[in-house]
XYZ file of C-alpha atoms in Angstrom:
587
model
C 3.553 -19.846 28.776
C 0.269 -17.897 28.830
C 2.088 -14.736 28.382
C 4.267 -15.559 25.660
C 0.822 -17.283 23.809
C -0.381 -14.107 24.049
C 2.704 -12.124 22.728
C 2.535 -14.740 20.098
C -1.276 -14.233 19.141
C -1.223 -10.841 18.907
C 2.008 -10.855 16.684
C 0.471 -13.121 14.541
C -3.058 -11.250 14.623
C -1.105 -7.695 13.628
C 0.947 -9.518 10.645
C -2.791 -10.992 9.472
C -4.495 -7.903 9.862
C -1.523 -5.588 7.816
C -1.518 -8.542 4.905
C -5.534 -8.481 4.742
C -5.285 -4.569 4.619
C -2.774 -4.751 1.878
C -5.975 -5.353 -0.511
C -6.516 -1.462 -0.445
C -3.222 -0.899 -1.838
C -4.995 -1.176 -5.611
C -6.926 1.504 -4.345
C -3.633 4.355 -4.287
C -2.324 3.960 -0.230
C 0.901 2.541 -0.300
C 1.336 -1.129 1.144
C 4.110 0.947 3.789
C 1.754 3.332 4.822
C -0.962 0.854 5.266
C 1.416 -1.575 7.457
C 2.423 2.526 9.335
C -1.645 2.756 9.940
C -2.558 -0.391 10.851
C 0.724 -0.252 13.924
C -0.599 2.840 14.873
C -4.260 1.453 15.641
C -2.807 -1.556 17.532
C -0.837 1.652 19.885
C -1.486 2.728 23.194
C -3.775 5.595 21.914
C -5.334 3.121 19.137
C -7.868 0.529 19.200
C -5.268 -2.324 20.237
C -4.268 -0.329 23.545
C -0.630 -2.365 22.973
C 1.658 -0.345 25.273
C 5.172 -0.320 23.438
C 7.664 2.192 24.200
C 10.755 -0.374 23.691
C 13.120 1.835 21.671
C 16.356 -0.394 21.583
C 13.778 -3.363 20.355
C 12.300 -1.588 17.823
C 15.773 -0.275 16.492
C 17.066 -3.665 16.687
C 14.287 -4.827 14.177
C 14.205 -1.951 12.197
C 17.453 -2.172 11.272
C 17.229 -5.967 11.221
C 14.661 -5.713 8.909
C 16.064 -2.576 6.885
C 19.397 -4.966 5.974
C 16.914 -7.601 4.658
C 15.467 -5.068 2.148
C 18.514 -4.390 1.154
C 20.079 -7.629 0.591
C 17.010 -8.035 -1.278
C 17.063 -5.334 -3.254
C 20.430 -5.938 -4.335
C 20.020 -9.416 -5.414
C 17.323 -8.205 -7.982
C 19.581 -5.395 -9.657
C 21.166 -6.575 -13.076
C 24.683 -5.055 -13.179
C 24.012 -3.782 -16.303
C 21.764 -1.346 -14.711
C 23.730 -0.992 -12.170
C 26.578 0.522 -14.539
C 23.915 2.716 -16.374
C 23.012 4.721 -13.312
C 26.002 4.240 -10.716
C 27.207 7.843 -11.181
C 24.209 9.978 -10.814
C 22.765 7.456 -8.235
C 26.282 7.904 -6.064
C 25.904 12.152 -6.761
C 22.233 11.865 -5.540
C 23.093 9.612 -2.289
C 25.631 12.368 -1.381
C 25.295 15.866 -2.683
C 21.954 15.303 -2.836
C 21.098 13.989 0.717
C 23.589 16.701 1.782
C 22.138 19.762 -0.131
C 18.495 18.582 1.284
C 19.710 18.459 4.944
C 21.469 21.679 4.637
C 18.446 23.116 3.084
C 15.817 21.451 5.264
C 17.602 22.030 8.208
C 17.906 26.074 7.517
C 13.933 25.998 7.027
C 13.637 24.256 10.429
C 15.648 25.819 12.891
C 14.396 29.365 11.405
C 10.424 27.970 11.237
C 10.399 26.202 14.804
C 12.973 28.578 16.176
C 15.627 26.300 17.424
C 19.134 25.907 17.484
C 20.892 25.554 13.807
C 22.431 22.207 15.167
C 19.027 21.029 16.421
C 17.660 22.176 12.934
C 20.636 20.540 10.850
C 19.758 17.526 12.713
C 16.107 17.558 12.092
C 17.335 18.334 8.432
C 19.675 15.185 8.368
C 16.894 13.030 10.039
C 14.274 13.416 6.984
C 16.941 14.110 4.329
C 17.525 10.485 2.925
C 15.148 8.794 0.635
C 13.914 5.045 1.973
C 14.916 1.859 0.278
C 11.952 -0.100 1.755
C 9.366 2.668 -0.025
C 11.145 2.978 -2.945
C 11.559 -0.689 -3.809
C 7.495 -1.094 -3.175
C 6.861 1.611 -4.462
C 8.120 1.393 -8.007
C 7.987 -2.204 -8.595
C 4.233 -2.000 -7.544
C 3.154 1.111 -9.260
C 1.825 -0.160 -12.313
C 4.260 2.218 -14.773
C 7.544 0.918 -16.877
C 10.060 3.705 -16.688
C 13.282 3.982 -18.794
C 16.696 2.101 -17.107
C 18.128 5.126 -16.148
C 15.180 6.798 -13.913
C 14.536 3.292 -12.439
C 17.877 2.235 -11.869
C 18.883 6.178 -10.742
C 16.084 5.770 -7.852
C 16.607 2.276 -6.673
C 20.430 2.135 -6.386
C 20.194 6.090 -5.033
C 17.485 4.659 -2.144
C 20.025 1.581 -1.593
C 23.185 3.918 -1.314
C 22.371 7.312 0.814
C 22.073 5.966 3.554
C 25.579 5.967 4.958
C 25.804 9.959 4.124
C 22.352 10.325 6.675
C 23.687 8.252 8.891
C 26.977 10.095 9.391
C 25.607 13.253 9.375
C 22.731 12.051 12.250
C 25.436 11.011 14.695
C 28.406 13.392 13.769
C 25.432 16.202 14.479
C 24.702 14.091 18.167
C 28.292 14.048 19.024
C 28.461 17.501 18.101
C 25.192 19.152 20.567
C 25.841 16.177 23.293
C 29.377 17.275 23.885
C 28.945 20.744 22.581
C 32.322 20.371 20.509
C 33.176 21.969 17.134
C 34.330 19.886 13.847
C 36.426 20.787 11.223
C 35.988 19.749 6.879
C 39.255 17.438 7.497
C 37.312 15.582 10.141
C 33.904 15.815 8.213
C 35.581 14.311 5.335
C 37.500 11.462 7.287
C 34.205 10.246 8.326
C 32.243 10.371 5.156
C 35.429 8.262 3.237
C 35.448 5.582 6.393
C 31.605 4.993 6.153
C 31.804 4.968 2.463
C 35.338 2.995 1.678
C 34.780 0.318 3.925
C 31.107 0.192 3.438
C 32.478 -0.524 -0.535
C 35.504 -2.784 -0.210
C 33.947 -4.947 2.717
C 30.148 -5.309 0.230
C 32.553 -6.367 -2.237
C 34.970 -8.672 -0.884
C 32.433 -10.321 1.216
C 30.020 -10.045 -1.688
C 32.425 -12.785 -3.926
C 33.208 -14.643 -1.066
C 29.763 -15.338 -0.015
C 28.717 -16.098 -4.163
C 31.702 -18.053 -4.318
C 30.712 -19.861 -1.474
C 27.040 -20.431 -2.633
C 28.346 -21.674 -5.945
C 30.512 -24.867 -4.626
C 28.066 -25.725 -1.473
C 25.240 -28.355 -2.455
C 22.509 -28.062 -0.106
C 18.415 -28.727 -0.332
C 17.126 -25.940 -2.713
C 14.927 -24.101 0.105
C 18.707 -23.460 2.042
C 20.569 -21.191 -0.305
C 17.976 -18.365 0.343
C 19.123 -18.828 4.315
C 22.305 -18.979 3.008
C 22.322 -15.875 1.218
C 20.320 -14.094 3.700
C 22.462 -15.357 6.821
C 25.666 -14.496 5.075
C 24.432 -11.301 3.971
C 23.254 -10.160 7.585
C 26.958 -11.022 8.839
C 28.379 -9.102 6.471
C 26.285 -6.288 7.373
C 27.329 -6.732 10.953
C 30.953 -6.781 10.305
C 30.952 -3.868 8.146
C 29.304 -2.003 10.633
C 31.599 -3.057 13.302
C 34.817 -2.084 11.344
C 33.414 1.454 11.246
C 31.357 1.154 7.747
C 28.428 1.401 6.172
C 26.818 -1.693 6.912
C 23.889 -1.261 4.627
C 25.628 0.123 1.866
C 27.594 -3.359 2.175
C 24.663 -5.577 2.420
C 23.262 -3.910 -0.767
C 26.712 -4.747 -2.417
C 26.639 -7.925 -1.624
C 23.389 -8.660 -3.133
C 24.216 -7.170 -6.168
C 27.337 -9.433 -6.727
C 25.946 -12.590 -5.705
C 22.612 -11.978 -7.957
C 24.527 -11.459 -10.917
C 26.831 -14.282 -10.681
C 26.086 -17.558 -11.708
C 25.429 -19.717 -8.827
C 22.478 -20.887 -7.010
C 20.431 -17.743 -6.665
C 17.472 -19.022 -8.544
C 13.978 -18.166 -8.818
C 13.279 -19.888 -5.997
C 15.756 -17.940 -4.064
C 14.337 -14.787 -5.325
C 10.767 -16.035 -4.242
C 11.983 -16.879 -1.035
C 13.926 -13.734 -0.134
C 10.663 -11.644 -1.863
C 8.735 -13.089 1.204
C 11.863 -12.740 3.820
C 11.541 -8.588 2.204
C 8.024 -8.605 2.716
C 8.072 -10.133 6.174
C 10.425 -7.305 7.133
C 8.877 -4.462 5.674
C 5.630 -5.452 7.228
C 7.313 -5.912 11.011
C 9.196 -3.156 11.051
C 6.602 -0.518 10.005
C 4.339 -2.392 12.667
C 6.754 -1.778 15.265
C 7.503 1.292 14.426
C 3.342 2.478 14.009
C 3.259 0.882 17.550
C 6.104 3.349 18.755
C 4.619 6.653 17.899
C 1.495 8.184 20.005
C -1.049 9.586 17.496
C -2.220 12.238 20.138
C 1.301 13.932 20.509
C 1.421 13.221 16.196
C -1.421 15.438 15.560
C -0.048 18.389 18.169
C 2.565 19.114 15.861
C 0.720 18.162 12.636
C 1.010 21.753 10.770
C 4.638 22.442 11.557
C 5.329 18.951 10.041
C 3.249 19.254 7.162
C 5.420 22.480 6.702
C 8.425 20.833 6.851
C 7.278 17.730 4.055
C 6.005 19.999 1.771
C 9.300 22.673 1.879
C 10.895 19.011 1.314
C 8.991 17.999 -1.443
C 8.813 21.094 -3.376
C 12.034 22.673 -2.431
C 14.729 20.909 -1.138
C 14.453 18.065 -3.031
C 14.330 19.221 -6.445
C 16.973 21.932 -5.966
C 19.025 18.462 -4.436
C 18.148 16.489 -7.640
C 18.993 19.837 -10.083
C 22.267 20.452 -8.211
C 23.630 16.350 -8.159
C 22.678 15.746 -11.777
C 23.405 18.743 -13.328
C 27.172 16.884 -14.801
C 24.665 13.946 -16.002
C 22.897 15.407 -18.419
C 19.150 14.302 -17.194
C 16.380 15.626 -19.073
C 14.125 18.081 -17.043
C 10.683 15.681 -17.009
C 13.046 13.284 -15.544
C 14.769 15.364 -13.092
C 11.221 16.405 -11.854
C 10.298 12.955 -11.385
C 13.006 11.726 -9.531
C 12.584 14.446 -7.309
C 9.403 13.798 -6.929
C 9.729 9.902 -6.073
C 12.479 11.414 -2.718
C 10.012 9.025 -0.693
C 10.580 8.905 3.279
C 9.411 5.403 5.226
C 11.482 3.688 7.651
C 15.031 5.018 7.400
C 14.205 8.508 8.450
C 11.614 7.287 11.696
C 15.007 4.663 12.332
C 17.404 7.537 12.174
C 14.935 9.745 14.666
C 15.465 6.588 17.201
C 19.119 8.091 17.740
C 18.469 11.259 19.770
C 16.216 9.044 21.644
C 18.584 6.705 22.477
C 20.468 8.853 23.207
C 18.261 10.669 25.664
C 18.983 14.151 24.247
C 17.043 16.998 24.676
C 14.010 17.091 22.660
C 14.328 13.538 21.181
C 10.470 12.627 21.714
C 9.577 15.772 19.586
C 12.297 15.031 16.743
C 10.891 11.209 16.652
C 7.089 13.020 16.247
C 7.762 15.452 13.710
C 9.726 13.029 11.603
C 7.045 10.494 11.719
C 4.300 12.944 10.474
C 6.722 14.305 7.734
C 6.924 10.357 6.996
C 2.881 10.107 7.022
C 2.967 12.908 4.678
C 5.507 12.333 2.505
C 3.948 8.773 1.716
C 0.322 10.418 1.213
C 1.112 12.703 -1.207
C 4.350 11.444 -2.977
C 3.020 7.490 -2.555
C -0.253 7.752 -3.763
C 0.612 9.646 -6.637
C 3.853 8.150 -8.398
C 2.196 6.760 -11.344
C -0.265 9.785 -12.196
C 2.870 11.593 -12.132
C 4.966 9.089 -14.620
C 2.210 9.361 -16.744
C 1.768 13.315 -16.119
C 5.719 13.761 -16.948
C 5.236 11.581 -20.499
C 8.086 9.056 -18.546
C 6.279 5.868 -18.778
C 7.816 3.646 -21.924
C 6.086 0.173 -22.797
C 6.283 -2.988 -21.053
C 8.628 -5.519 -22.845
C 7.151 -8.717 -21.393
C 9.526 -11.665 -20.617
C 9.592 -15.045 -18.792
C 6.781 -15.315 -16.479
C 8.814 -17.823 -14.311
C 12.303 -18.982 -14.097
C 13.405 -22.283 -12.351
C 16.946 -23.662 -11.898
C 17.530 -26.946 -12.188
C 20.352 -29.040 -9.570
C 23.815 -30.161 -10.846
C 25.822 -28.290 -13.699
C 27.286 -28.837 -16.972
C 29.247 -26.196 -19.352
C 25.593 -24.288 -21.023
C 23.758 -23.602 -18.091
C 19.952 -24.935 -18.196
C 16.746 -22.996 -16.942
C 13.189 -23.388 -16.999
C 11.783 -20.614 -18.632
C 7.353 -20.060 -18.915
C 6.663 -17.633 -21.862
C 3.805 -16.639 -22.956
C 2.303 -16.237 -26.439
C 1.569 -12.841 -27.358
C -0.731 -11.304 -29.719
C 1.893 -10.514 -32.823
C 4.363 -13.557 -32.128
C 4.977 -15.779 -34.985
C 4.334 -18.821 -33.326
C 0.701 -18.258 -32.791
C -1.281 -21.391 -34.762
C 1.796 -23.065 -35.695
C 2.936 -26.045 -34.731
C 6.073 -24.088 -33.035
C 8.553 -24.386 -36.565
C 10.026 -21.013 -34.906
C 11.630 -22.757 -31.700
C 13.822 -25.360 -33.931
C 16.593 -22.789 -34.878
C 17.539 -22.659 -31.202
C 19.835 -26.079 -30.245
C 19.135 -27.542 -27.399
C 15.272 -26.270 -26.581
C 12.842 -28.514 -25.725
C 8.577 -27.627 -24.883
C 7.884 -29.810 -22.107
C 4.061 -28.940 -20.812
C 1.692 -25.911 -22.074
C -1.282 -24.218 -19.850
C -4.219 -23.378 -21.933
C -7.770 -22.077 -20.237
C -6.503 -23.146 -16.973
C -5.768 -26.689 -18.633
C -2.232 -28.268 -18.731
C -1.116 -29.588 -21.814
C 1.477 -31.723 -23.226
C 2.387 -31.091 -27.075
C 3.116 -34.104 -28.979
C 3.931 -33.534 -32.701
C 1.777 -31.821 -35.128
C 0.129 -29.717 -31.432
C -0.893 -26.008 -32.797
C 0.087 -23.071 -30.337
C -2.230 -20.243 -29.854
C -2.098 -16.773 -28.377
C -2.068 -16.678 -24.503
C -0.631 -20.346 -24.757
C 2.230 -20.338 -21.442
C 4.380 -23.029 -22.964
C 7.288 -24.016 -20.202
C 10.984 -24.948 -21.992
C 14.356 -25.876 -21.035
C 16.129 -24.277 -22.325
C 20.227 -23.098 -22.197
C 20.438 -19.532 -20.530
C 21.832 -17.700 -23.467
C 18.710 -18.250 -25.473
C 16.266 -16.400 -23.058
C 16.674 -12.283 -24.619
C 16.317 -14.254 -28.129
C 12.773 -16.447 -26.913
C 11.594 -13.650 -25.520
C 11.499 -11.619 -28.644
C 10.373 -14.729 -30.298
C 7.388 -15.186 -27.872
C 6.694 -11.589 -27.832
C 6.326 -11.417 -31.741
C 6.908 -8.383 -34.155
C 4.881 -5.627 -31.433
C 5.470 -2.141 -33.220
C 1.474 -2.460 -34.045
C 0.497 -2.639 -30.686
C -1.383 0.963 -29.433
C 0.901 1.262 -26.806
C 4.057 0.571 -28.526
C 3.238 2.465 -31.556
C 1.884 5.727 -29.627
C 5.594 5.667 -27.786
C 7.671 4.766 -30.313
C 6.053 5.950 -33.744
C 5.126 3.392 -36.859
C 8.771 2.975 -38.486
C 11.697 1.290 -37.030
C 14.907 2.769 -38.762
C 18.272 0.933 -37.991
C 21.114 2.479 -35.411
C 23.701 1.974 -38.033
C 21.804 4.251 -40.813
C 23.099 7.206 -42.011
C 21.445 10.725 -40.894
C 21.651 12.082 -44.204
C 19.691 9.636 -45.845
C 16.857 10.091 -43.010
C 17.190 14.091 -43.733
C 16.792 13.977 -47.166
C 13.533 11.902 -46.776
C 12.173 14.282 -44.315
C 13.186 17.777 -44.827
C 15.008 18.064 -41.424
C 17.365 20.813 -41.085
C 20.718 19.285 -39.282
C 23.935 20.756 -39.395
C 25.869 19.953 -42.622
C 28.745 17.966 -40.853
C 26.773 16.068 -38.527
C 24.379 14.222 -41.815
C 27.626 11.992 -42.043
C 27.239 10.438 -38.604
C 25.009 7.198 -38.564
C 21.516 7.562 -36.696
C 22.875 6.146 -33.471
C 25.895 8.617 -32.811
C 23.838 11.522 -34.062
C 21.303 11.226 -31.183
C 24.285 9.834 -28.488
C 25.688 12.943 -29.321
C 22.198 15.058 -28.943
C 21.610 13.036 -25.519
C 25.429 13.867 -24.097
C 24.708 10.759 -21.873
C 24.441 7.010 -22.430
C 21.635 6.379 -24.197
C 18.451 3.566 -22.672
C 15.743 2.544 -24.206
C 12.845 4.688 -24.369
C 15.488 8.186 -24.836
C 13.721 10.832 -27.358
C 15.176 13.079 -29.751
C 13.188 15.526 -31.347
C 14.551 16.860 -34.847
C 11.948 19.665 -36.406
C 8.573 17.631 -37.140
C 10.240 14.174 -36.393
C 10.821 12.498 -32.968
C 13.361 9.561 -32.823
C 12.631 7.048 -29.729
C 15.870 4.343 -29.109
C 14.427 0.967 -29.431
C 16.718 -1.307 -28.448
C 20.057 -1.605 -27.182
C 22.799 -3.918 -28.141
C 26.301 -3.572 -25.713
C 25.253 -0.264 -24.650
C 24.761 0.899 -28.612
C 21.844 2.033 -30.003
C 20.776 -0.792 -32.552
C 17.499 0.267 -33.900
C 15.342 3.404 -33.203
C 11.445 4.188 -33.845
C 10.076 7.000 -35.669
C 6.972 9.116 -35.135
C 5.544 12.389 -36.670
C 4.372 14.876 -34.508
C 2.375 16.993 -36.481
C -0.305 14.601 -37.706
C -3.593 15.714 -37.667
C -5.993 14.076 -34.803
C -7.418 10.921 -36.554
C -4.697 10.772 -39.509
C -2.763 7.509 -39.893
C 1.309 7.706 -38.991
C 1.504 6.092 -42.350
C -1.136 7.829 -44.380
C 1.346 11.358 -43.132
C 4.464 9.769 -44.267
C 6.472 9.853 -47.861
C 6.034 6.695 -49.427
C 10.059 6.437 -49.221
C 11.227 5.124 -45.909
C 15.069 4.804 -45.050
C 16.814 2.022 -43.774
C-alpha cells in the first residue's frame, strides 16, 4: 500500500503542478509545451529524479489519451464546417503529410548522413501535424479566423494521421526485414487504413448516436457513454486493420451533430476528459525523454524543425491546395500553424518498440524538433494571424447552453445571452423577444446579482438574461442580443461602413463607384460576381478587392452570400468612411 500511495501522490502532485503552471500560458508558452516542461523536470535528469523508461506504458496512454482528443475534437465540429473544408483538409492530411516526409526525409538522411530509409523514416516521424496542439492551440489563441482556415487546420490535424502512421510502420517493415515494396502495395495500404478507418467512424458513429438518443440515463452518464463507446470504436477499427483515430474523430463528428443527448454538459464533461489527457500524456511522455542526451543533438534538430517549418511545410501546403483556390496569406498561415506535439514523439515510440537500430536517437531528435516546433510556431500563432491580416471579428453567441430531460416535437434549450452594446433591447423592457413563440426570460445576472424580471423590468447592456427557448430560435437571438454591430471599431475596420445586399446587382454598385468590371459580368448580382472572383465557396470574412473598393462577405445564408460590407481603401488617415463616400449608396 505504501508504494502505490506514493505512485498515487506523485501522480497527483505532477497533474497539480502542470495545471498551476498552465497560468503562464497568457504569457505566449503553449499549455502543451508547458505540461512537455514540467514532465521533463519530474525525469531522471530533472529535479523529480522519477526514473521512467516504460515505453509500452507510455504508448498505451499516449494513444489512450490521443483517441480522447479526438473524440473530443470531433464532437465540437459543426458539419457545416466540416463540408466547407473536407476537401483541402483530406489533400493536406495526404499529399501534404506525404510531400513533407519525402521532403524532410531527403534533408535528413543527406544532413545526418544516414540511410535514405532511416531518413524517410525520420521524415515520416515529424511529418504529421498534432491534433492535441492544434485543438489548444487555436481555440486558445485569442484570434477569430475565417471557417475555412479554422476548419482546414482542425479537421487536417484530426485526419493525417493514418497517412503517418502507415508510412512509420510500412518504412519499419521495410529496414527490419530489409524487403522492397512496390506502388500497388503502397497503395493497398493507404486505401485499408483510410476505407475502413471511414466506413467503421461512420457506421459506428450512428450507431453509437442512435444509441445515446433512445437510452435514458443520469445526465453526468452520456459523456461516459460517448467517451466509452467512442474508445471501442477506436479499438475495433484498429483491430480490423484501420485507422482507428481517423474513426474516433468520425464518430464524434456524427454524434455531435445529431440531436440526442450530447449537451453542454456533455461537452463540459468531455472538455475536462480532453484536458485530463492532454495533460497525462505530455507528462508521460516529458518523463520519457533524458534532457542530457536532448541537448547532444540540439543543433541537428533545430536544423531539421526549421527546414520543416520554412520548407517542407509550405511547399506541402502550396502543392495540396493548389486545386482549392486558397488565397496566399492563408496558405502561409496554415503552413505556418503545421504544429508537432504528441503524435510525432508517439510515432518515434515505434522504432523503439521495436528495438531497431538507432531508435533512442530517432525518439531524441523528434522530441527536440517537437520542443522547437512548439516554441517558435506555438508562441507565435496569433502575432502571425494578425501579421497575415487573417483575423475577422468575433460574432459573440450563447455564453451557455443547457439541455433539458425528456422530449417533445421543438426541441427546448437553455440559452445565456448577453446584452451587447448596439442590441435593441438595451433599456427596454425586452418588446424585441415577443415576436419569437414560445420564449420565455426566466432569471437575469446583473453586477454579479441574480435577477428575476417581472413585468415592466428594463434590460441594460451587459445584462446575461437566461431563456428557454426552442432550438431553432438561437442564430435569430443571437443577432437580436448582439444588436445592429457594423459601428463597432472592430467590425467596421474589417468589414467597411456600408452593408450592400448579396442579391444586388454589380452594375448598380459600378455605376456608383467608378469601378471598371468587365461589361458582361455588371449583370451578375453582387454575390455571384465575387463567388466567381473567389473560384471557391465563399465564408464569411472572404475579400474582394475591385479598384479603390474592397467587398468583405458578411453573412452567409445556405452556403450563399446574403449580404456583404463595403470599405474604401484610399481614405486619407483620419477621414471618415462616410465623409469619402458619394452621398448615393446602392442597395
Amino acid at each position: 500500500m505504501s508504494d502505490i500511495n506514493i505512485i498515487l501522490f506523485f501522480t497527483g502532485l505532477l497533474l497539480f503542478l502542470s495545471v498551476l503552471a498552465s497560468s503562464l500560458a497568457r504569457f505566449g508558452p503553449p499549455l502543451l509545451l508547458i505540461f512537455l516542461l514540467v514532465g521533463m523536470l519530474a525525469g531522471q535528469d530533472g529535479l523529480g529524479r522519477i526514473d521512467f523508461d516504460n515505453v509500452p506504458l507510455a504508448f498505451f496512454i499516449a494513444n489512450l489519451a490521443l483517441a480522447v482528443i479526438l473524440l473530443d475534437g470531433g464532437l465540437r465540429t459543426h458539419i457545416q464546417t466540416f463540408r466547407v473544408a473536407l476537401s483541402p483538409a483530406l489533400s493536406l492530411a495526404t499529399v501534404g503529410v506525404l510531400v513533407s516526409a519525402s521532403l524532410a526525409g531527403a534533408f535528413i538522411a543527406v544532413w545526418l548522413n544516414v540511410d535514405w530509409r532511416y531518413g524517410l523514416l525520420l521524415g515520416s516521424i515529424v511529418a504529421s501535424t498534432d491534433a492535441a496542439a492544434v485543438f489548444s492551440q487555436l481555440r486558445n489563441s485569442g484570434v477569430t479566423l475565417n471557417q475555412r482556415v479554422s476548419a482546414t487546420l482542425e479537421i487536417e490535424s484530426g485526419t493525417n494521421d493514418p497517412m503517418a502512421i502507415f508510412l512509420v510502420t510500412f518504412l519499419l517493415t521495410t529496414i527490419s526485414s530489409d524487403a522492397g515494396f512496390t506502388a500497388s502495395v503502397v497503395a493497398e495500404q493507404i486505401l485499408r487504413q483510410f476505407g475502413i478507418g471511414i466506413v467503421g467512424g461512420v457506421v459506428l458513429g450512428y450507431g453509437l448516436s442512435f444509441l445515446v438518443s433512445r437510452m435514458q440515463l443520469v445526465e453526468g452518464l452520456y459523456a461516459l457513454l460517448i467517451a466509452s463507446g467512442g474508445l471501442m470504436a477506436f479499438t475495433a477499427i484498429n483491430q480490423l486493420g484501420g485507422s482507428g483515430f481517423l474513426g474516433i474523430y468520425l464518430v464524434g463528428l456524427i454524434v455531435g451533430n445529431r440531436r440526442n443527448h450530447a449537451s453542454e454538459h456533455v461537452f463540459r464533461v468531455m472538455d475536462g476528459l480532453a484536458w485530463l489527457a492532454q495533460a497525462g500524456m505530455f507528462l508521460v511522455l516529458g518523463l520519457l525523454v533524458n534532457p542530457i542526451q536532448l541537448w547532444a543533438h540540439a543543433g541537428s534538430a533545430a536544423l531539421i524543425a526549421l527546414f520543416l517549418i520554412f520548407i517542407a511545410r509550405p511547399l506541402a501546403v502550396w502543392l495540396s491546395l493548389l486545386p482549392f483556390h486558397f488565397p496566399s496569406r492563408e496558405q502561409g498561415f496554415i503552413a505556418w500553424v503545421g504544429l508537432r506535439g504528441a503524435v510525432p514523439i508517439v510515432l518515434s515510440l515505434f522504432p523503439l518498440m521495436a528495438e531497431l537500430e538507432g531508435a533512442q536517437f530517432l525518439f531524441d531528435i523528434t522530441f527536440a524538433v517537437v520542443l522547437v516546433s512548439l516554441i517558435i510556431q506555438g508562441t507565435s500563432l496569433g502575432w502571425m494571424a494578425r501579421r497575415l491580416k487573417l483575423q475577422v471579428p468575433r460574432e459573440p453567441g450563447p455564453e451557455a447552453t443547457f439541455g433539458f430531460d425528456g422530449t417533445r416535437p421543438d426541441t427546448h434549450v437553455l440559452l445565456a445571452f448577453r446584452i451587447q452594446r448596439s442590441s435593441s433591447l438595451a433599456t427596454t423592457q425586452g418588446e424585441a423577444l415577443f415576436r419569437f413563440p414560445g420564449v420565455r426570460c426566466i432569471a437575469v445576472t446583473r453586477n454579479n446579482r441574480l435577477l428575476f424580471p417581472r413585468p415592466r423590468f428594463v434590460f441594460a447592456v451587459d445584462d446575461l438574461l437566461y431563456l428557454i427557448t426552442p432550438d431553432r430560435h438561437r442564430e435569430e437571438l443571437g443577432v437580436l442580443f448582439r444588436g445592429d454591430s457594423k459601428n463597432a471599431p472592430e467590425v467596421r475596420t474589417f468589414f467597411g461602413s456600408f452593408t450592400l445586399h448579396g442579391d444586388a446587382g454589380m452594375d448598380g454598385l459600378a455605376a456608383v463607384y467608378g469601378l471598371d468590371i468587365k461589361p458582361e459580368l455588371t449583370e451578375l448580382s453582387i454575390a455571384d460576381y465575387m463567388r466567381r472572383r473567389l473560384r471557391r465557396r465563399p465564408v464569411e470574412g472572404d475579400i474582394v478587392d475591385i479598384d479603390r473598393v474592397r467587398l468583405a462577405v458578411r453573412t452567409i445564408e445556405s452556403g450563399v452570400i446574403a449580404s456583404v460590407g463595403l470599405r474604401l481603401m484610399d481614405i486619407e488617415p483620419g477621414e471618415d468612411a462616410e465623409d469619402a463616400a458619394p452621398t448615393r449608396r446602392p442597395a
